[in-house]
């Protein structure tokens, strides 16, 4: 009986670890060496639930925690994490990208003026028709960004 209990507990542990692996494991699985710098940035990104962050915001957070890292390194790391599937890049306009820790399919409200992204569940948006992509290409995913501002009185 004891052995069965241990077995079940062991399975549960393994399943939990599989669902939410520790950051070093997530980096290794993505083929990224878990350097101290990457781990420090990953902790800022992933330790407090889902969020949307710009390179500049992350740079500011690192600075406040005395993590010495250049903005160029922040950009490189964010793009490496994105390529590895740990983040999703949301491009608002050329030169303005947010990095989303929620990589599941979903859409966004963009609050203009404040510059904030708010998640919209994937099933809250339905598209009646999509254009045919240019020859030789296929649609890889559809991201909807709905730009919002204060309601007019
Ligand atoms: Zn999002």
mmCIF file of C-alpha atoms and ligand atoms in Angstrom:
data_model
loop_
_atom_site.group_PDB
_atom_site.id
_atom_site.type_symbol
_atom_site.label_atom_id
_atom_site.label_comp_id
_atom_site.label_asym_id
_atom_site.label_seq_id
_atom_site.Cartn_x
_atom_site.Cartn_y
_atom_site.Cartn_z
ATOM 1 C CA UNK A 1 0.000 0.000 0.000
ATOM 2 C CA UNK A 2 2.823 2.316 1.028
ATOM 3 C CA UNK A 3 4.630 1.551 -2.197
ATOM 4 C CA UNK A 4 1.546 2.339 -4.274
ATOM 5 C CA UNK A 5 1.143 5.609 -2.403
ATOM 6 C CA UNK A 6 4.776 6.536 -3.090
ATOM 7 C CA UNK A 7 4.335 5.575 -6.703
ATOM 8 C CA UNK A 8 1.270 7.781 -7.095
ATOM 9 C CA UNK A 9 3.001 10.670 -5.274
ATOM 10 C CA UNK A 10 6.004 10.215 -7.533
ATOM 11 C CA UNK A 11 3.833 10.329 -10.626
ATOM 12 C CA UNK A 12 2.074 13.462 -9.432
ATOM 13 C CA UNK A 13 5.407 15.167 -8.786
ATOM 14 C CA UNK A 14 6.638 14.247 -12.245
ATOM 15 C CA UNK A 15 3.453 15.484 -13.861
ATOM 16 C CA UNK A 16 3.616 18.788 -11.986
ATOM 17 C CA UNK A 17 7.229 19.242 -13.023
ATOM 18 C CA UNK A 18 6.256 18.462 -16.574
ATOM 19 C CA UNK A 19 3.510 21.083 -16.539
ATOM 20 C CA UNK A 20 5.573 23.860 -14.965
ATOM 21 C CA UNK A 21 9.262 22.994 -15.253
ATOM 22 C CA UNK A 22 11.762 25.179 -13.411
ATOM 23 C CA UNK A 23 13.309 27.978 -15.422
ATOM 24 C CA UNK A 24 16.778 26.349 -15.853
ATOM 25 C CA UNK A 25 15.046 23.238 -17.229
ATOM 26 C CA UNK A 26 12.927 25.349 -19.605
ATOM 27 C CA UNK A 27 16.066 27.060 -20.899
ATOM 28 C CA UNK A 28 17.922 23.757 -21.350
ATOM 29 C CA UNK A 29 14.968 22.220 -23.179
ATOM 30 C CA UNK A 30 15.049 25.249 -25.477
ATOM 31 C CA UNK A 31 18.748 24.648 -26.161
ATOM 32 C CA UNK A 32 19.868 27.722 -24.191
ATOM 33 C CA UNK A 33 22.649 27.393 -21.647
ATOM 34 C CA UNK A 34 21.243 28.567 -18.299
ATOM 35 C CA UNK A 35 23.803 31.307 -17.710
ATOM 36 C CA UNK A 36 23.462 33.488 -14.613
ATOM 37 C CA UNK A 37 22.355 36.414 -16.774
ATOM 38 C CA UNK A 38 19.676 34.397 -18.600
ATOM 39 C CA UNK A 39 18.426 32.953 -15.304
ATOM 40 C CA UNK A 40 18.204 36.406 -13.737
ATOM 41 C CA UNK A 41 16.215 37.744 -16.711
ATOM 42 C CA UNK A 42 14.054 34.613 -16.846
ATOM 43 C CA UNK A 43 13.227 35.043 -13.156
ATOM 44 C CA UNK A 44 12.079 38.630 -13.812
ATOM 45 C CA UNK A 45 9.961 37.417 -16.745
ATOM 46 C CA UNK A 46 8.425 34.183 -15.520
ATOM 47 C CA UNK A 47 8.286 34.226 -11.713
ATOM 48 C CA UNK A 48 5.183 36.385 -11.307
ATOM 49 C CA UNK A 49 2.503 35.051 -13.639
ATOM 50 C CA UNK A 50 1.782 36.057 -17.207
ATOM 51 C CA UNK A 51 2.845 39.494 -18.344
ATOM 52 C CA UNK A 52 3.655 41.672 -21.341
ATOM 53 C CA UNK A 53 6.937 43.533 -21.202
ATOM 54 C CA UNK A 54 9.061 45.672 -23.527
ATOM 55 C CA UNK A 55 12.844 45.379 -23.692
ATOM 56 C CA UNK A 56 13.106 48.841 -22.116
ATOM 57 C CA UNK A 57 10.800 47.883 -19.224
ATOM 58 C CA UNK A 58 12.774 44.702 -18.546
ATOM 59 C CA UNK A 59 16.006 46.697 -18.704
ATOM 60 C CA UNK A 60 14.621 49.081 -16.076
ATOM 61 C CA UNK A 61 13.574 46.177 -13.825
ATOM 62 C CA UNK A 62 16.999 44.548 -14.139
ATOM 63 C CA UNK A 63 18.631 47.874 -13.312
ATOM 64 C CA UNK A 64 16.512 48.322 -10.168
ATOM 65 C CA UNK A 65 17.577 44.855 -8.994
ATOM 66 C CA UNK A 66 21.249 45.640 -9.668
ATOM 67 C CA UNK A 67 21.389 43.085 -12.503
ATOM 68 C CA UNK A 68 24.078 44.508 -14.779
ATOM 69 C CA UNK A 69 22.977 43.897 -18.358
ATOM 70 C CA UNK A 70 22.967 46.087 -21.469
ATOM 71 C CA UNK A 71 19.805 46.893 -23.416
ATOM 72 C CA UNK A 72 21.356 45.084 -26.419
ATOM 73 C CA UNK A 73 21.745 41.919 -24.325
ATOM 74 C CA UNK A 74 18.146 42.268 -23.123
ATOM 75 C CA UNK A 75 17.004 42.431 -26.770
ATOM 76 C CA UNK A 76 19.120 39.399 -27.700
ATOM 77 C CA UNK A 77 17.847 37.408 -24.739
ATOM 78 C CA UNK A 78 14.194 38.289 -25.418
ATOM 79 C CA UNK A 79 14.585 37.193 -29.042
ATOM 80 C CA UNK A 80 16.353 33.974 -28.002
ATOM 81 C CA UNK A 81 13.535 33.201 -25.551
ATOM 82 C CA UNK A 82 11.005 33.959 -28.323
ATOM 83 C CA UNK A 83 12.762 31.678 -30.825
ATOM 84 C CA UNK A 84 12.839 28.997 -28.123
ATOM 85 C CA UNK A 85 9.060 29.324 -27.657
ATOM 86 C CA UNK A 86 9.260 30.699 -24.098
ATOM 87 C CA UNK A 87 7.891 34.072 -25.168
ATOM 88 C CA UNK A 88 5.691 35.421 -27.928
ATOM 89 C CA UNK A 89 6.508 38.742 -29.552
ATOM 90 C CA UNK A 90 3.577 41.106 -30.070
ATOM 91 C CA UNK A 91 4.495 43.838 -32.560
ATOM 92 C CA UNK A 92 2.351 46.932 -32.003
ATOM 93 C CA UNK A 93 4.132 49.022 -34.635
ATOM 94 C CA UNK A 94 7.621 49.036 -36.144
ATOM 95 C CA UNK A 95 10.084 49.492 -33.310
ATOM 96 C CA UNK A 96 7.498 48.797 -30.601
ATOM 97 C CA UNK A 97 7.305 45.175 -29.469
ATOM 98 C CA UNK A 98 5.959 43.577 -26.344
ATOM 99 C CA UNK A 99 7.099 40.162 -25.194
ATOM 100 C CA UNK A 100 4.302 37.978 -23.849
ATOM 101 C CA UNK A 101 4.967 35.192 -21.349
ATOM 102 C CA UNK A 102 1.639 33.631 -22.361
ATOM 103 C CA UNK A 103 2.465 31.681 -25.526
ATOM 104 C CA UNK A 104 -1.015 30.149 -25.885
ATOM 105 C CA UNK A 105 -3.182 31.428 -28.742
ATOM 106 C CA UNK A 106 -4.904 34.644 -27.708
ATOM 107 C CA UNK A 107 -5.461 38.208 -28.877
ATOM 108 C CA UNK A 108 -4.928 41.633 -27.324
ATOM 109 C CA UNK A 109 -6.477 44.966 -26.541
ATOM 110 C CA UNK A 110 -3.838 47.691 -26.830
ATOM 111 C CA UNK A 111 -4.593 50.689 -24.617
ATOM 112 C CA UNK A 112 -3.276 53.617 -26.620
ATOM 113 C CA UNK A 113 -1.649 56.413 -24.648
ATOM 114 C CA UNK A 114 -0.913 54.111 -21.720
ATOM 115 C CA UNK A 115 0.804 51.529 -23.913
ATOM 116 C CA UNK A 116 -0.642 48.505 -22.175
ATOM 117 C CA UNK A 117 -1.677 45.115 -23.555
ATOM 118 C CA UNK A 118 -4.699 43.289 -22.160
ATOM 119 C CA UNK A 119 -5.309 39.648 -23.084
ATOM 120 C CA UNK A 120 -8.392 38.593 -25.049
ATOM 121 C CA UNK A 121 -9.158 34.850 -24.994
ATOM 122 C CA UNK A 122 -8.725 33.225 -28.421
ATOM 123 C CA UNK A 123 -12.382 32.156 -28.559
ATOM 124 C CA UNK A 124 -13.660 35.722 -27.958
ATOM 125 C CA UNK A 125 -12.695 36.717 -31.481
ATOM 126 C CA UNK A 126 -14.151 35.061 -34.540
ATOM 127 C CA UNK A 127 -13.131 35.954 -38.038
ATOM 128 C CA UNK A 128 -15.774 35.438 -40.727
ATOM 129 C CA UNK A 129 -13.226 35.159 -43.507
ATOM 130 C CA UNK A 130 -9.517 35.346 -44.039
ATOM 131 C CA UNK A 131 -7.777 36.458 -47.234
ATOM 132 C CA UNK A 132 -5.928 33.909 -49.313
ATOM 133 C CA UNK A 133 -2.233 34.225 -48.487
ATOM 134 C CA UNK A 134 0.198 34.924 -51.353
ATOM 135 C CA UNK A 135 1.155 31.927 -53.453
ATOM 136 C CA UNK A 136 3.681 29.658 -51.805
ATOM 137 C CA UNK A 137 2.813 30.853 -48.298
ATOM 138 C CA UNK A 138 0.458 29.656 -45.581
ATOM 139 C CA UNK A 139 -1.082 31.447 -42.602
ATOM 140 C CA UNK A 140 0.930 30.457 -39.515
ATOM 141 C CA UNK A 141 -1.222 32.281 -36.983
ATOM 142 C CA UNK A 142 -3.615 35.207 -36.681
ATOM 143 C CA UNK A 143 -2.959 37.862 -34.033
ATOM 144 C CA UNK A 144 -5.694 40.425 -33.515
ATOM 145 C CA UNK A 145 -4.783 43.696 -31.809
ATOM 146 C CA UNK A 146 -7.780 45.874 -30.960
ATOM 147 C CA UNK A 147 -6.641 49.424 -30.185
ATOM 148 C CA UNK A 148 -8.665 51.131 -27.467
ATOM 149 C CA UNK A 149 -8.768 54.510 -25.727
ATOM 150 C CA UNK A 150 -11.010 56.348 -23.244
ATOM 151 C CA UNK A 151 -14.721 56.203 -24.106
ATOM 152 C CA UNK A 152 -16.090 59.553 -25.342
ATOM 153 C CA UNK A 153 -18.657 61.089 -22.948
HETATM 154 ZN ZN1 LIG B 1 -0.977 38.348 -24.037
#
